[in-house]
Amino acid sequence: MKKILVTGGAGFLGSNLCERLINDGNDVICLDNYYTGSKKNIKHLLNHPNFELVRHDVTHSFFAEVDEIYNLACPASPPHYQYNPIKTIKTSVLGAINSLGLAKRVKAKILLASTSEVYGDPEIHPQPETYWGNVNPIGLRSCYDEGKRCAESLFINYQKEHDLKIKIVRIFNTYGPNMNPFDGRVVSNFIVQSLKNEDITVYGKGNQTRSFQYVDDLVEGMIRMMNSRDDFYGPVNIGNPDEFTILELAEKIIGLTSSKSKITFMPLPQDDPMQRKPDISLAKKELKVWEPNIKLEEGLLKTIEYFKTVI
Ligand code: NAD
Ligand code: UDP
């Protein structure tokens, strides 16, 4: 039985990951300060003998004897990470330093949940891991983008300096059960608006694109990355390459919920990337033939059922 620490374990992705790791027979410590996550997401695990919950902020050091660390703690939705940008940077950077320090002390393998945001508003499409990105270092999104870029640098340098077993995944837009219905991300916003027959808020003309991945495909990819060969550090893109415009997403969700909602257009936020689609050739090669299995419509239907129970 492996002892595994998941930072940010009460969040959307963290709670799905904790559940899978418990079901696979591991001993899991879920660490969270509930900044954007919630105990509700992991309440069904609380009585499990192999699950422990710790309230802690990753900007402070933490000690536990573990074999593996999944470092996920960080707000991920633009309104949440922009609410307190300095805290977001501290969480990414100090959180990475503290988690790496722990990995070094207890000789644990450690995975960083990085992001497609390291590519910024990409000029290369789709984005391979070799692309260095187009990030505005002083823009509204920089607290998140640059925080994650710095965390990637910390991970690579801890590997080089201290021979740490590191893994970096760059996650592309992921959705599914346990998303906070009010976190302001596009999938949660559109589903909640549709279920309430409220206006669907498309920012800009809605011709910007995103590639949406269902959470189970991501969790599978992260675990495969953790178990990949020792000298494969990444970064590796984990996402679903099926690309949609935001307008297409709005129309799809209205259709799947049989909603009476109308689409309304609002200003595009500053530095909003125009296109995003992962090149997943590296993941397919290194993660033992991993590829996403769940199509957008199937994933949206599961997510809509979840949102019906929480709003
Ligand atoms: P989320 O906001 O639902 O979860 C983040 C969790 O981290 C929350 O439970 C929050 O309370 C916790 N947290 C935040 N600051 C903390 C701190 N200082 N100390 C301890 N805990 C803290 O977001 P998510 O979608 O689950 O994202 C999880 C990770 O995956 C993040 O690192 C995010 O950058 C990355 N990621 C997510 C996506 C996506 O589409 N969901 C895409 C790219 C990267
Ligand atoms: N978006 C939108 N309406 C919303 C929320 C988001 O049109 O109510 C757009 C947003 O401008 C962006 C895309 O949807 O172009 C994805 O936004 P999200 O915040 O989910 O993720 P990110 O921009 O980080 O990919």
mmCIF file of C-alpha atoms and ligand atoms in Angstrom:
data_model
loop_
_atom_site.group_PDB
_atom_site.id
_atom_site.type_symbol
_atom_site.label_atom_id
_atom_site.label_comp_id
_atom_site.label_asym_id
_atom_site.label_seq_id
_atom_site.Cartn_x
_atom_site.Cartn_y
_atom_site.Cartn_z
ATOM 1 C CA MET A 1 0.000 0.000 0.000
ATOM 2 C CA LYS A 2 1.455 3.391 -1.013
ATOM 3 C CA LYS A 3 1.138 6.462 1.224
ATOM 4 C CA ILE A 4 0.128 9.373 -0.986
ATOM 5 C CA LEU A 5 -0.227 13.078 -0.203
ATOM 6 C CA VAL A 6 -2.621 15.121 -2.367
ATOM 7 C CA THR A 7 -2.336 18.884 -1.830
ATOM 8 C CA GLY A 8 -5.500 20.697 -2.888
ATOM 9 C CA GLY A 9 -7.280 17.372 -2.322
ATOM 10 C CA ALA A 10 -10.630 18.944 -1.437
ATOM 11 C CA GLY A 11 -10.851 20.796 -4.757
ATOM 12 C CA PHE A 12 -12.456 19.674 -8.001
ATOM 13 C CA LEU A 13 -9.554 17.658 -9.429
ATOM 14 C CA GLY A 14 -8.048 16.752 -6.048
ATOM 15 C CA SER A 15 -11.254 15.155 -4.754
ATOM 16 C CA ASN A 16 -11.665 13.059 -7.917
ATOM 17 C CA LEU A 17 -8.016 12.005 -7.640
ATOM 18 C CA CYS A 18 -8.322 11.123 -3.907
ATOM 19 C CA GLU A 19 -11.361 8.961 -4.633
ATOM 20 C CA ARG A 20 -9.561 7.070 -7.400
ATOM 21 C CA LEU A 21 -6.405 6.589 -5.270
ATOM 22 C CA ILE A 22 -8.483 5.247 -2.361
ATOM 23 C CA ASN A 23 -10.376 2.897 -4.694
ATOM 24 C CA ASP A 24 -7.024 1.639 -5.981
ATOM 25 C CA GLY A 25 -6.099 0.608 -2.412
ATOM 26 C CA ASN A 26 -3.733 3.429 -1.400
ATOM 27 C CA ASP A 27 -3.378 5.295 1.901
ATOM 28 C CA VAL A 28 -4.238 8.938 1.144
ATOM 29 C CA ILE A 29 -3.601 12.188 3.014
ATOM 30 C CA CYS A 30 -5.717 15.021 1.610
ATOM 31 C CA LEU A 31 -4.321 18.457 2.489
ATOM 32 C CA ASP A 32 -6.309 21.631 1.846
ATOM 33 C CA ASN A 33 -7.003 25.091 3.268
ATOM 34 C CA TYR A 34 -10.509 25.206 1.660
ATOM 35 C CA TYR A 35 -9.702 28.404 -0.227
ATOM 36 C CA THR A 36 -11.698 27.219 -3.253
ATOM 37 C CA GLY A 37 -12.297 23.584 -2.316
ATOM 38 C CA SER A 38 -14.819 22.136 0.081
ATOM 39 C CA LYS A 39 -15.146 19.317 2.608
ATOM 40 C CA LYS A 40 -18.338 18.385 0.768
ATOM 41 C CA ASN A 41 -16.240 17.076 -2.123
ATOM 42 C CA ILE A 42 -14.563 14.437 0.046
ATOM 43 C CA LYS A 43 -17.176 13.856 2.747
ATOM 44 C CA HIS A 44 -17.918 10.346 1.422
ATOM 45 C CA LEU A 45 -14.244 9.442 2.026
ATOM 46 C CA LEU A 46 -14.003 10.762 5.585
ATOM 47 C CA ASN A 47 -14.882 7.468 7.293
ATOM 48 C CA HIS A 48 -12.617 5.403 5.093
ATOM 49 C CA PRO A 49 -9.778 3.868 7.178
ATOM 50 C CA ASN A 50 -7.160 4.764 4.524
ATOM 51 C CA PHE A 51 -8.184 8.428 4.177
ATOM 52 C CA GLU A 52 -6.982 11.366 6.297
ATOM 53 C CA LEU A 53 -7.907 15.016 5.953
ATOM 54 C CA VAL A 54 -5.579 17.825 7.058
ATOM 55 C CA ARG A 55 -6.411 21.539 7.095
ATOM 56 C CA HIS A 56 -3.180 23.242 6.069
ATOM 57 C CA ASP A 57 -1.925 26.047 3.831
ATOM 58 C CA VAL A 58 0.850 24.941 1.446
ATOM 59 C CA THR A 59 2.624 28.281 1.789
ATOM 60 C CA HIS A 60 3.795 26.852 5.144
ATOM 61 C CA SER A 61 5.899 23.707 5.383
ATOM 62 C CA PHE A 62 4.311 20.380 6.156
ATOM 63 C CA PHE A 63 5.732 17.029 7.204
ATOM 64 C CA ALA A 64 4.448 13.507 6.589
ATOM 65 C CA GLU A 65 6.113 10.215 5.680
ATOM 66 C CA VAL A 66 4.787 9.563 2.171
ATOM 67 C CA ASP A 67 5.853 7.726 -0.993
ATOM 68 C CA GLU A 68 4.217 10.061 -3.498
ATOM 69 C CA ILE A 69 2.992 13.672 -3.600
ATOM 70 C CA TYR A 70 0.471 15.106 -6.059
ATOM 71 C CA ASN A 71 0.857 18.884 -5.794
ATOM 72 C CA LEU A 72 -2.488 20.352 -6.887
ATOM 73 C CA ALA A 73 -3.085 23.143 -4.360
ATOM 74 C CA CYS A 74 -3.855 26.369 -6.265
ATOM 75 C CA PRO A 75 -7.063 28.122 -7.298
ATOM 76 C CA ALA A 76 -7.687 27.356 -10.980
ATOM 77 C CA SER A 77 -10.624 29.463 -12.182
ATOM 78 C CA PRO A 78 -9.700 32.949 -13.459
ATOM 79 C CA PRO A 79 -12.029 34.872 -11.051
ATOM 80 C CA HIS A 80 -10.694 32.859 -8.099
ATOM 81 C CA TYR A 81 -6.990 33.133 -8.897
ATOM 82 C CA GLN A 82 -7.356 36.842 -9.729
ATOM 83 C CA TYR A 83 -9.236 37.568 -6.460
ATOM 84 C CA ASN A 84 -5.971 37.611 -4.476
ATOM 85 C CA PRO A 85 -3.184 37.479 -7.075
ATOM 86 C CA ILE A 86 -0.300 37.713 -4.596
ATOM 87 C CA LYS A 87 -1.701 34.778 -2.633
ATOM 88 C CA THR A 88 -1.991 32.839 -5.921
ATOM 89 C CA ILE A 89 1.703 33.411 -6.650
ATOM 90 C CA LYS A 90 2.640 32.430 -3.080
ATOM 91 C CA THR A 91 0.554 29.266 -3.329
ATOM 92 C CA SER A 92 2.200 28.226 -6.603
ATOM 93 C CA VAL A 93 5.753 29.157 -5.703
ATOM 94 C CA LEU A 94 5.998 28.623 -1.920
ATOM 95 C CA GLY A 95 3.656 25.627 -2.234
ATOM 96 C CA ALA A 96 6.044 24.109 -4.790
ATOM 97 C CA ILE A 97 9.105 24.845 -2.614
ATOM 98 C CA ASN A 98 7.490 23.324 0.488
ATOM 99 C CA SER A 99 6.230 20.248 -1.378
ATOM 100 C CA LEU A 100 9.622 19.736 -3.055
ATOM 101 C CA GLY A 101 11.361 20.158 0.307
ATOM 102 C CA LEU A 102 9.157 17.423 1.762
ATOM 103 C CA ALA A 103 9.765 15.158 -1.264
ATOM 104 C CA LYS A 104 13.502 15.656 -0.798
ATOM 105 C CA ARG A 105 13.409 14.835 2.916
ATOM 106 C CA VAL A 106 11.306 11.672 2.629
ATOM 107 C CA LYS A 107 12.534 10.675 -0.871
ATOM 108 C CA ALA A 108 9.026 10.776 -2.326
ATOM 109 C CA LYS A 109 8.116 10.989 -5.996
ATOM 110 C CA ILE A 110 6.362 14.299 -6.697
ATOM 111 C CA LEU A 111 3.994 15.445 -9.458
ATOM 112 C CA LEU A 112 3.151 19.056 -10.315
ATOM 113 C CA ALA A 113 -0.284 19.947 -11.673
ATOM 114 C CA SER A 114 0.877 22.601 -14.138
ATOM 115 C CA THR A 115 -1.345 24.081 -16.803
ATOM 116 C CA SER A 116 -1.862 24.860 -20.474
ATOM 117 C CA GLU A 117 -1.766 28.493 -19.267
ATOM 118 C CA VAL A 118 2.043 28.274 -19.422
ATOM 119 C CA TYR A 119 1.494 28.641 -23.212
ATOM 120 C CA GLY A 120 -0.411 31.934 -22.628
ATOM 121 C CA ASP A 121 -2.205 33.134 -25.783
ATOM 122 C CA PRO A 122 -0.468 30.609 -28.051
ATOM 123 C CA GLU A 123 0.895 31.481 -31.483
ATOM 124 C CA ILE A 124 1.444 27.805 -32.284
ATOM 125 C CA HIS A 125 -1.543 25.513 -32.699
ATOM 126 C CA PRO A 126 -1.974 22.856 -31.364
ATOM 127 C CA GLN A 127 0.488 23.336 -28.521
ATOM 128 C CA PRO A 128 3.352 20.826 -28.145
ATOM 129 C CA GLU A 129 5.425 20.717 -24.940
ATOM 130 C CA THR A 130 8.375 22.203 -26.849
ATOM 131 C CA TYR A 131 6.510 25.509 -27.331
ATOM 132 C CA TRP A 132 7.734 28.132 -24.826
ATOM 133 C CA GLY A 133 4.520 30.120 -24.787
ATOM 134 C CA ASN A 134 3.286 33.678 -25.163
ATOM 135 C CA VAL A 135 2.521 34.959 -21.657
ATOM 136 C CA ASN A 136 2.015 38.595 -20.622
ATOM 137 C CA PRO A 137 4.181 38.731 -17.461
ATOM 138 C CA ILE A 138 2.325 41.741 -16.039
ATOM 139 C CA GLY A 139 -1.225 40.939 -17.190
ATOM 140 C CA LEU A 140 -4.250 39.889 -15.130
ATOM 141 C CA ARG A 141 -3.526 36.186 -15.685
ATOM 142 C CA SER A 142 0.179 36.430 -14.869
ATOM 143 C CA CYS A 143 -0.219 35.581 -11.169
ATOM 144 C CA TYR A 144 -1.380 32.141 -12.260
ATOM 145 C CA ASP A 145 0.619 31.664 -15.486
ATOM 146 C CA GLU A 146 3.938 32.902 -14.128
ATOM 147 C CA GLY A 147 3.351 31.169 -10.778
ATOM 148 C CA LYS A 148 3.013 27.845 -12.597
ATOM 149 C CA ARG A 149 5.976 28.596 -14.887
ATOM 150 C CA CYS A 150 8.104 29.294 -11.807
ATOM 151 C CA ALA A 151 6.837 26.076 -10.182
ATOM 152 C CA GLU A 152 7.888 24.123 -13.291
ATOM 153 C CA SER A 153 11.342 25.691 -13.074
ATOM 154 C CA LEU A 154 11.585 24.781 -9.368
ATOM 155 C CA PHE A 155 10.639 21.178 -10.123
ATOM 156 C CA ILE A 156 13.213 20.809 -12.924
ATOM 157 C CA ASN A 157 15.941 22.434 -10.828
ATOM 158 C CA TYR A 158 15.227 20.264 -7.769
ATOM 159 C CA GLN A 159 15.556 17.269 -10.080
ATOM 160 C CA LYS A 160 18.905 18.492 -11.409
ATOM 161 C CA GLU A 161 20.325 19.643 -8.065
ATOM 162 C CA HIS A 162 18.949 16.958 -5.744
ATOM 163 C CA ASP A 163 18.119 14.091 -8.111
ATOM 164 C CA LEU A 164 14.453 14.255 -7.095
ATOM 165 C CA LYS A 165 11.931 12.003 -8.834
ATOM 166 C CA ILE A 166 9.735 14.666 -10.415
ATOM 167 C CA LYS A 167 6.797 14.626 -12.849
ATOM 168 C CA ILE A 168 5.216 17.661 -14.521
ATOM 169 C CA VAL A 169 1.807 17.508 -16.214
ATOM 170 C CA ARG A 170 0.323 20.427 -18.145
ATOM 171 C CA ILE A 171 -3.423 20.099 -17.717
ATOM 172 C CA PHE A 172 -5.797 21.489 -20.369
ATOM 173 C CA ASN A 173 -9.358 22.659 -19.498
ATOM 174 C CA THR A 174 -10.955 19.874 -17.459
ATOM 175 C CA TYR A 175 -14.560 19.601 -16.277
ATOM 176 C CA GLY A 176 -16.777 17.165 -14.391
ATOM 177 C CA PRO A 177 -18.451 16.388 -11.054
ATOM 178 C CA ASN A 178 -17.208 18.314 -7.987
ATOM 179 C CA MET A 179 -16.562 21.493 -9.985
ATOM 180 C CA ASN A 180 -17.697 24.431 -7.911
ATOM 181 C CA PRO A 181 -20.925 25.542 -9.675
ATOM 182 C CA PHE A 182 -20.079 29.190 -9.002
ATOM 183 C CA ASP A 183 -16.351 29.251 -9.758
ATOM 184 C CA GLY A 184 -16.844 31.287 -12.941
ATOM 185 C CA ARG A 185 -15.349 28.771 -15.361
ATOM 186 C CA VAL A 186 -17.086 28.359 -18.679
ATOM 187 C CA VAL A 187 -18.489 24.822 -18.290
ATOM 188 C CA SER A 188 -19.866 25.437 -14.788
ATOM 189 C CA ASN A 189 -21.255 28.872 -15.732
ATOM 190 C CA PHE A 190 -23.034 27.602 -18.856
ATOM 191 C CA ILE A 191 -24.530 24.519 -17.169
ATOM 192 C CA VAL A 192 -25.799 26.486 -14.164
ATOM 193 C CA GLN A 193 -27.207 29.233 -16.409
ATOM 194 C CA SER A 194 -28.906 26.653 -18.662
ATOM 195 C CA LEU A 195 -30.419 24.700 -15.779
ATOM 196 C CA LYS A 196 -31.825 27.955 -14.372
ATOM 197 C CA ASN A 197 -32.986 29.161 -17.836
ATOM 198 C CA GLU A 198 -30.869 32.286 -17.333
ATOM 199 C CA ASP A 199 -28.912 34.099 -20.068
ATOM 200 C CA ILE A 200 -25.762 32.282 -21.198
ATOM 201 C CA THR A 201 -22.852 34.715 -20.860
ATOM 202 C CA VAL A 202 -20.539 34.318 -23.857
ATOM 203 C CA TYR A 203 -17.467 36.559 -23.517
ATOM 204 C CA GLY A 204 -16.340 38.239 -26.744
ATOM 205 C CA LYS A 205 -17.808 36.847 -29.968
ATOM 206 C CA GLY A 206 -17.500 33.287 -28.680
ATOM 207 C CA ASN A 207 -15.120 32.347 -31.508
ATOM 208 C CA GLN A 208 -12.240 31.645 -29.090
ATOM 209 C CA THR A 209 -11.610 27.913 -28.718
ATOM 210 C CA ARG A 210 -10.903 25.491 -25.884
ATOM 211 C CA SER A 211 -10.434 21.705 -25.758
ATOM 212 C CA PHE A 212 -12.419 20.155 -22.916
ATOM 213 C CA GLN A 213 -11.328 17.044 -21.061
ATOM 214 C CA TYR A 214 -13.533 14.973 -18.744
ATOM 215 C CA VAL A 215 -12.025 14.579 -15.266
ATOM 216 C CA ASP A 216 -11.747 10.745 -15.345
ATOM 217 C CA ASP A 217 -9.452 10.929 -18.388
ATOM 218 C CA LEU A 218 -7.236 13.428 -16.580
ATOM 219 C CA VAL A 219 -7.036 11.373 -13.373
ATOM 220 C CA GLU A 220 -6.030 8.317 -15.419
ATOM 221 C CA GLY A 221 -3.348 10.383 -17.187
ATOM 222 C CA MET A 222 -1.968 11.824 -13.928
ATOM 223 C CA ILE A 223 -1.678 8.382 -12.314
ATOM 224 C CA ARG A 224 -0.015 6.960 -15.427
ATOM 225 C CA MET A 225 2.418 9.881 -15.370
ATOM 226 C CA MET A 226 3.257 9.210 -11.709
ATOM 227 C CA ASN A 227 3.965 5.570 -12.648
ATOM 228 C CA SER A 228 5.895 6.350 -15.848
ATOM 229 C CA ARG A 229 9.592 5.445 -16.244
ATOM 230 C CA ASP A 230 11.862 7.125 -13.665
ATOM 231 C CA ASP A 231 13.776 9.284 -16.138
ATOM 232 C CA PHE A 232 10.649 10.734 -17.762
ATOM 233 C CA TYR A 233 9.961 14.040 -16.012
ATOM 234 C CA GLY A 234 7.710 15.769 -18.562
ATOM 235 C CA PRO A 235 6.355 18.318 -18.908
ATOM 236 C CA VAL A 236 3.622 16.377 -20.648
ATOM 237 C CA ASN A 237 0.308 17.742 -21.953
ATOM 238 C CA ILE A 238 -2.788 15.991 -20.618
ATOM 239 C CA GLY A 239 -5.931 17.089 -22.378
ATOM 240 C CA ASN A 240 -8.547 16.181 -24.938
ATOM 241 C CA PRO A 241 -7.627 17.497 -28.402
ATOM 242 C CA ASP A 242 -11.280 17.832 -29.544
ATOM 243 C CA GLU A 243 -11.526 21.604 -29.996
ATOM 244 C CA PHE A 244 -14.730 23.698 -29.793
ATOM 245 C CA THR A 245 -15.567 27.385 -29.980
ATOM 246 C CA ILE A 246 -17.166 28.807 -26.845
ATOM 247 C CA LEU A 247 -20.304 29.500 -28.898
ATOM 248 C CA GLU A 248 -20.472 25.820 -29.903
ATOM 249 C CA LEU A 249 -20.132 24.846 -26.244
ATOM 250 C CA ALA A 250 -22.996 27.190 -25.290
ATOM 251 C CA GLU A 251 -25.276 25.744 -27.984
ATOM 252 C CA LYS A 252 -24.401 22.172 -27.006
ATOM 253 C CA ILE A 253 -25.197 22.774 -23.327
ATOM 254 C CA ILE A 254 -28.479 24.536 -24.145
ATOM 255 C CA GLY A 255 -29.433 21.495 -26.269
ATOM 256 C CA LEU A 256 -28.412 18.869 -23.678
ATOM 257 C CA THR A 257 -30.350 20.606 -20.894
ATOM 258 C CA SER A 258 -33.371 21.442 -23.128
ATOM 259 C CA SER A 259 -32.985 24.947 -21.753
ATOM 260 C CA LYS A 260 -34.922 28.086 -22.665
ATOM 261 C CA SER A 261 -31.780 30.192 -22.090
ATOM 262 C CA LYS A 262 -30.712 32.781 -24.669
ATOM 263 C CA ILE A 263 -27.104 33.616 -25.489
ATOM 264 C CA THR A 264 -25.900 37.076 -24.465
ATOM 265 C CA PHE A 265 -22.517 38.542 -25.423
ATOM 266 C CA MET A 266 -20.277 40.255 -22.845
ATOM 267 C CA PRO A 267 -16.813 41.870 -23.083
ATOM 268 C CA LEU A 268 -13.857 39.530 -23.520
ATOM 269 C CA PRO A 269 -11.617 39.546 -20.400
ATOM 270 C CA GLN A 270 -8.062 40.905 -20.740
ATOM 271 C CA ASP A 271 -5.487 38.499 -22.262
ATOM 272 C CA ASP A 272 -8.109 35.780 -22.821
ATOM 273 C CA PRO A 273 -6.348 33.175 -25.027
ATOM 274 C CA MET A 274 -7.946 32.902 -28.507
ATOM 275 C CA GLN A 275 -7.221 29.224 -29.042
ATOM 276 C CA ARG A 276 -6.115 26.205 -27.083
ATOM 277 C CA LYS A 277 -5.649 22.583 -28.097
ATOM 278 C CA PRO A 278 -3.119 20.079 -26.776
ATOM 279 C CA ASP A 279 -0.716 18.101 -28.909
ATOM 280 C CA ILE A 280 -0.880 14.815 -26.964
ATOM 281 C CA SER A 281 1.631 12.757 -28.974
ATOM 282 C CA LEU A 282 4.089 12.697 -26.053
ATOM 283 C CA ALA A 283 1.446 11.514 -23.565
ATOM 284 C CA LYS A 284 0.316 8.787 -25.969
ATOM 285 C CA LYS A 285 3.901 7.571 -26.325
ATOM 286 C CA GLU A 286 5.064 7.779 -22.707
ATOM 287 C CA LEU A 287 1.931 7.060 -20.675
ATOM 288 C CA LYS A 288 1.362 3.537 -21.972
ATOM 289 C CA VAL A 289 -1.066 4.345 -24.783
ATOM 290 C CA TRP A 290 -3.083 6.781 -22.686
ATOM 291 C CA GLU A 291 -5.598 8.876 -24.569
ATOM 292 C CA PRO A 292 -8.856 10.534 -23.578
ATOM 293 C CA ASN A 293 -11.895 8.256 -23.989
ATOM 294 C CA ILE A 294 -14.813 10.436 -23.008
ATOM 295 C CA LYS A 295 -16.394 12.588 -25.710
ATOM 296 C CA LEU A 296 -17.657 16.063 -24.844
ATOM 297 C CA GLU A 297 -21.360 15.184 -25.015
ATOM 298 C CA GLU A 298 -21.002 12.137 -22.733
ATOM 299 C CA GLY A 299 -18.920 14.087 -20.193
ATOM 300 C CA LEU A 300 -21.294 17.047 -20.254
ATOM 301 C CA LEU A 301 -24.303 14.786 -19.578
ATOM 302 C CA LYS A 302 -22.576 13.337 -16.478
ATOM 303 C CA THR A 303 -21.621 16.833 -15.333
ATOM 304 C CA ILE A 304 -25.153 18.174 -15.880
ATOM 305 C CA GLU A 305 -26.536 15.337 -13.702
ATOM 306 C CA TYR A 306 -24.046 16.319 -10.972
ATOM 307 C CA PHE A 307 -24.975 20.018 -11.136
ATOM 308 C CA LYS A 308 -28.676 19.162 -10.886
ATOM 309 C CA THR A 309 -27.931 17.703 -7.443
ATOM 310 C CA VAL A 310 -26.011 20.718 -6.116
ATOM 311 C CA ILE A 311 -27.783 23.863 -7.349
HETATM 312 P P1 NAD B 1 -9.893 23.982 -7.410
HETATM 313 O O1 NAD B 1 -9.903 25.429 -7.131
HETATM 314 O O2 NAD B 1 -11.203 23.254 -7.416
HETATM 315 O O3 NAD B 1 -8.936 23.201 -6.406
HETATM 316 C C1 NAD B 1 -7.788 23.762 -5.842
HETATM 317 C C2 NAD B 1 -7.689 23.286 -4.405
HETATM 318 O O4 NAD B 1 -6.508 23.830 -3.811
HETATM 319 C C3 NAD B 1 -8.865 23.764 -3.553
HETATM 320 O O5 NAD B 1 -9.372 22.714 -2.778
HETATM 321 C C4 NAD B 1 -8.247 24.861 -2.680
HETATM 322 O O6 NAD B 1 -8.930 25.039 -1.469
HETATM 323 C C5 NAD B 1 -6.843 24.353 -2.526
HETATM 324 N N1 NAD B 1 -5.890 25.421 -2.197
HETATM 325 C C6 NAD B 1 -5.759 26.637 -2.809
HETATM 326 N N2 NAD B 1 -4.776 27.342 -2.223
HETATM 327 C C7 NAD B 1 -4.269 26.549 -1.237
HETATM 328 C C8 NAD B 1 -3.253 26.728 -0.273
HETATM 329 N N3 NAD B 1 -2.536 27.868 -0.200
HETATM 330 N N4 NAD B 1 -3.009 25.718 0.605
HETATM 331 C C9 NAD B 1 -3.734 24.572 0.566
HETATM 332 N N5 NAD B 1 -4.714 24.356 -0.317
HETATM 333 C C10 NAD B 1 -4.978 25.336 -1.203
HETATM 334 O O7 NAD B 1 -9.147 23.802 -8.814
HETATM 335 P P2 NAD B 1 -8.921 22.481 -9.681
HETATM 336 O O8 NAD B 1 -9.571 22.679 -10.978
HETATM 337 O O9 NAD B 1 -9.216 21.284 -8.902
HETATM 338 O O10 NAD B 1 -7.355 22.584 -9.946
HETATM 339 C C11 NAD B 1 -6.429 21.785 -9.232
HETATM 340 C C12 NAD B 1 -5.032 22.003 -9.796
HETATM 341 O O11 NAD B 1 -5.004 21.651 -11.182
HETATM 342 C C13 NAD B 1 -4.552 23.438 -9.693
HETATM 343 O O12 NAD B 1 -3.174 23.422 -9.363
HETATM 344 C C14 NAD B 1 -4.742 23.971 -11.099
HETATM 345 O O13 NAD B 1 -3.810 24.971 -11.410
HETATM 346 C C15 NAD B 1 -4.494 22.725 -11.941
HETATM 347 N N6 NAD B 1 -5.185 22.825 -13.241
HETATM 348 C C16 NAD B 1 -6.545 22.658 -13.332
HETATM 349 C C17 NAD B 1 -7.159 22.782 -14.572
HETATM 350 C C18 NAD B 1 -8.647 22.560 -14.750
HETATM 351 O O14 NAD B 1 -9.135 22.697 -15.871
HETATM 352 N N7 NAD B 1 -9.397 22.200 -13.754
HETATM 353 C C19 NAD B 1 -6.400 23.111 -15.701
HETATM 354 C C20 NAD B 1 -5.037 23.303 -15.553
HETATM 355 C C21 NAD B 1 -4.430 23.148 -14.323
HETATM 356 N N1 UDP B 2 -16.091 32.230 -20.878
HETATM 357 C C1 UDP B 2 -17.307 32.695 -21.377
HETATM 358 N N2 UDP B 2 -18.337 32.831 -20.515
HETATM 359 C C2 UDP B 2 -18.248 32.522 -19.185
HETATM 360 C C3 UDP B 2 -17.008 32.034 -18.692
HETATM 361 C C4 UDP B 2 -15.947 31.922 -19.562
HETATM 362 O O1 UDP B 2 -17.437 32.976 -22.571
HETATM 363 O O2 UDP B 2 -19.259 32.657 -18.470
HETATM 364 C C5 UDP B 2 -14.970 32.066 -21.822
HETATM 365 C C6 UDP B 2 -13.670 32.708 -21.372
HETATM 366 O O3 UDP B 2 -13.622 34.055 -21.799
HETATM 367 C C7 UDP B 2 -12.646 31.833 -22.083
HETATM 368 C C8 UDP B 2 -13.283 30.452 -22.106
HETATM 369 O O4 UDP B 2 -14.676 30.679 -21.906
HETATM 370 O O5 UDP B 2 -12.462 32.284 -23.404
HETATM 371 C C9 UDP B 2 -12.768 29.523 -21.044
HETATM 372 O O6 UDP B 2 -12.845 30.176 -19.814
HETATM 373 P P1 UDP B 2 -12.486 29.494 -18.422
HETATM 374 O O7 UDP B 2 -12.537 30.570 -17.398
HETATM 375 O O8 UDP B 2 -13.340 28.304 -18.203
HETATM 376 O O9 UDP B 2 -11.010 28.933 -18.612
HETATM 377 P P2 UDP B 2 -9.656 29.500 -19.251
HETATM 378 O O10 UDP B 2 -9.870 30.844 -19.858
HETATM 379 O O11 UDP B 2 -8.707 29.534 -18.121
HETATM 380 O O12 UDP B 2 -9.351 28.489 -20.285
#
